[in-house]
Amino acid sequence: MANPSVKTVTIYLIEDDASQRDSIESLLVYKGYIVKSYSAANNFLKNAHFERPAIVISDIRLPDISGVELHHALIEKNINIPIIFISGEASIQQSVDAMKQGAIEFLVKPFEIDELINAITKAIHIELKEINLNLLIENLSPRELEVYKLLLKGHNNQELIDKLHLSLPTVKQYKSEVMRKLNVKSLSRLIELAK
């Protein structure tokens, strides 16, 4: 997939209140987004094909499992897509739990349309950055991938030499290839890219 655009992002909407779901879906479709709606978390987990790029907008209170439990289920399936939570009566603890787990935003109903669009824009930016990084990482050889992961952990040249049993010129060559293939000029930019 070459450089996906904002409008090719699929938005998975999980909301049990039919009128809220229809209202949000209509707004997003009007704005040009691809939207797939579900009334319950388990329906979504069973039926979604998780086309990437994608983001999830989920109510916290759902008839089967909570939005936070849904997010946890996605993480366990190694589906790391940005999630925005919406809720009618969210407790402070729920929002703290959601944000700790990596939610992009937590919106309390009734929210402004602009708040939702801003959260979606932020989530899409994160999703596209992740997908582009994954496409670049696919170009790394197994050894370059190993070097990349060690660089992200903050390993210096000597530590790379010790861990990988390579000479200094070889380590420098691998670092240089990793930076070239990921299109970064500095180690700090490499680390920033992976955040």
Coordinates of C-alpha atoms in Angstrom, one line a residue:
M1 CA 0.0 0.0 0.0
A2 CA 1.7 3.2 -1.1
N3 CA 1.2 6.2 1.1
P4 CA -2.4 5.9 2.3
S5 CA -4.3 9.2 2.5
V6 CA -6.5 10.4 5.3
K7 CA -9.7 9.5 3.5
T8 CA -8.7 5.9 3.0
V9 CA -8.7 5.3 6.8
T10 CA -11.5 3.1 7.9
I11 CA -13.2 4.3 11.1
Y12 CA -14.7 1.5 13.2
L13 CA -17.5 2.9 15.3
I14 CA -18.8 0.9 18.3
E15 CA -21.8 2.5 19.9
D16 CA -24.8 0.7 21.4
D17 CA -27.2 3.7 21.2
A18 CA -28.6 3.5 17.7
S19 CA -29.5 7.2 17.4
Q20 CA -26.0 8.3 18.6
R21 CA -24.4 5.7 16.3
D22 CA -26.4 6.9 13.3
S23 CA -25.7 10.5 14.0
I24 CA -21.9 10.0 14.4
E25 CA -21.8 7.7 11.3
S26 CA -23.8 10.2 9.2
L27 CA -21.5 13.1 10.2
L28 CA -18.3 11.1 9.4
V29 CA -19.6 9.8 6.1
Y30 CA -20.6 13.4 5.2
K31 CA -17.0 14.4 6.0
G32 CA -15.8 11.7 3.5
Y33 CA -14.7 9.0 5.9
I34 CA -15.2 5.2 5.4
V35 CA -17.2 4.1 8.5
K36 CA -18.1 0.6 9.7
S37 CA -20.5 0.6 12.6
Y38 CA -21.2 -2.0 15.3
S39 CA -23.7 -2.0 18.3
A40 CA -21.5 -4.2 20.5
A41 CA -17.8 -4.9 21.0
N42 CA -18.1 -8.6 20.4
N43 CA -19.8 -8.1 17.0
F44 CA -16.9 -5.8 16.1
L45 CA -14.3 -8.3 17.3
K46 CA -15.9 -11.2 15.4
N47 CA -16.7 -9.4 12.2
A48 CA -14.2 -6.7 11.6
H49 CA -11.5 -7.5 9.0
F50 CA -9.2 -4.8 10.4
E51 CA -8.2 -3.2 7.1
R52 CA -5.4 -0.8 7.8
P53 CA -5.1 2.1 8.0
A54 CA -7.9 2.2 10.6
I55 CA -9.0 3.9 13.9
V56 CA -11.6 2.9 16.5
I57 CA -14.2 5.1 18.1
S58 CA -15.9 3.2 21.0
D59 CA -18.3 4.0 23.7
I60 CA -17.0 3.1 27.1
R61 CA -20.3 1.5 28.2
L62 CA -21.3 -1.3 25.8
P63 CA -23.8 -4.1 26.4
D64 CA -21.3 -6.9 26.4
I65 CA -17.8 -5.7 27.4
S66 CA -16.5 -2.2 28.2
G67 CA -14.6 -0.1 25.7
V68 CA -11.5 -0.5 27.9
E69 CA -11.9 -4.3 27.8
L70 CA -12.4 -4.0 24.0
H71 CA -9.1 -2.1 23.7
H72 CA -7.4 -4.7 25.8
A73 CA -8.7 -7.5 23.6
L74 CA -7.4 -5.7 20.5
I75 CA -3.9 -5.3 22.1
E76 CA -3.9 -9.0 23.0
K77 CA -4.6 -9.8 19.3
N78 CA -1.7 -7.6 18.4
I79 CA -4.0 -5.1 16.7
N80 CA -2.5 -1.8 17.8
I81 CA -4.8 0.7 16.2
P82 CA -5.6 4.2 17.6
I83 CA -8.7 4.3 19.7
I84 CA -10.9 7.2 20.8
F85 CA -13.4 6.7 23.7
I86 CA -16.7 8.4 24.0
S87 CA -19.0 8.2 27.0
G88 CA -22.1 9.6 28.5
E89 CA -21.1 9.3 32.2
A90 CA -17.4 8.5 32.4
S91 CA -15.8 8.2 35.8
I92 CA -12.3 9.7 36.3
Q93 CA -11.0 6.2 36.8
Q94 CA -12.3 5.0 33.5
S95 CA -10.7 7.9 31.6
V96 CA -7.4 7.3 33.5
D97 CA -7.5 3.6 32.7
A98 CA -8.3 4.3 29.0
M99 CA -5.5 6.8 28.6
K100 CA -3.0 4.5 30.4
Q101 CA -3.8 1.8 27.9
G102 CA -3.0 4.2 25.1
A103 CA -6.3 5.8 24.1
I104 CA -5.8 8.8 21.9
E105 CA -8.7 10.8 23.4
F106 CA -11.6 10.5 25.8
L107 CA -14.7 12.6 24.9
V108 CA -17.6 13.0 27.2
K109 CA -21.1 13.3 25.6
P110 CA -22.4 15.6 24.5
F111 CA -19.2 16.6 22.7
E112 CA -18.7 19.2 20.0
I113 CA -18.3 18.0 16.5
D114 CA -15.0 19.9 16.3
E115 CA -13.7 17.9 19.3
L116 CA -14.5 14.6 17.6
I117 CA -12.9 15.7 14.3
N118 CA -9.8 16.9 16.1
A119 CA -9.5 13.6 17.9
I120 CA -10.0 11.7 14.6
T121 CA -7.4 13.9 12.9
K122 CA -4.9 13.2 15.7
A123 CA -5.6 9.4 15.6
I124 CA -5.3 9.2 11.8
H125 CA -2.0 11.0 12.0
I126 CA -0.7 8.4 14.5
E127 CA -2.1 5.5 12.4
L128 CA -0.5 6.7 9.1
K129 CA 2.8 7.4 10.9
E130 CA 2.8 3.8 12.3
I131 CA 1.9 2.3 8.9
N132 CA 4.6 4.3 7.1
L133 CA 7.2 3.2 9.7
N134 CA 6.1 -0.4 9.3
L135 CA 6.5 -0.2 5.5
L136 CA 10.0 1.2 6.0
I137 CA 10.9 -1.4 8.6
E138 CA 9.9 -4.2 6.1
N139 CA 12.9 -3.1 4.0
L140 CA 15.3 -3.9 6.7
S141 CA 17.3 -7.1 6.6
P142 CA 17.1 -9.4 9.7
R143 CA 20.4 -8.1 10.9
E144 CA 19.5 -4.4 10.3
L145 CA 16.2 -5.0 12.2
E146 CA 18.2 -6.3 15.1
V147 CA 20.5 -3.2 15.0
Y148 CA 17.4 -1.0 14.7
K149 CA 15.8 -2.5 17.9
L150 CA 19.1 -2.2 19.8
L151 CA 19.4 1.5 18.7
L152 CA 15.9 2.2 20.0
K153 CA 17.0 0.7 23.4
G154 CA 19.8 3.3 23.4
H155 CA 22.7 1.0 22.7
N156 CA 26.0 2.7 21.7
N157 CA 28.6 1.3 19.2
Q158 CA 30.5 -0.7 21.8
E159 CA 27.3 -2.3 23.1
L160 CA 26.3 -3.2 19.5
I161 CA 29.8 -4.7 19.0
D162 CA 29.4 -6.8 22.2
K163 CA 25.8 -7.9 21.6
L164 CA 26.1 -8.7 17.9
H165 CA 29.8 -9.9 17.8
L166 CA 30.7 -7.5 15.0
S167 CA 33.6 -5.2 14.3
L168 CA 33.2 -1.4 14.6
P169 CA 33.3 -0.8 10.8
T170 CA 30.5 -3.4 10.3
V171 CA 28.4 -1.9 13.2
K172 CA 28.8 1.6 11.6
Q173 CA 27.8 0.2 8.2
Y174 CA 24.6 -1.4 9.6
K175 CA 23.7 1.8 11.5
S176 CA 24.2 3.8 8.3
E177 CA 22.0 1.3 6.3
V178 CA 19.2 1.5 9.0
M179 CA 19.2 5.3 8.9
R180 CA 19.2 5.4 5.1
K181 CA 16.4 2.9 4.7
L182 CA 14.3 4.6 7.4
N183 CA 15.1 8.0 5.8
V184 CA 16.5 9.6 9.0
K185 CA 19.6 11.7 9.4
S186 CA 20.2 11.3 13.2
L187 CA 19.7 8.8 16.0
S188 CA 17.4 11.2 17.8
R189 CA 15.2 11.4 14.7
L190 CA 15.2 7.5 14.5
I191 CA 13.9 7.3 18.1
E192 CA 11.4 10.0 17.5
L193 CA 10.1 8.2 14.4
A194 CA 9.4 5.1 16.5
K195 CA 7.4 6.9 19.3

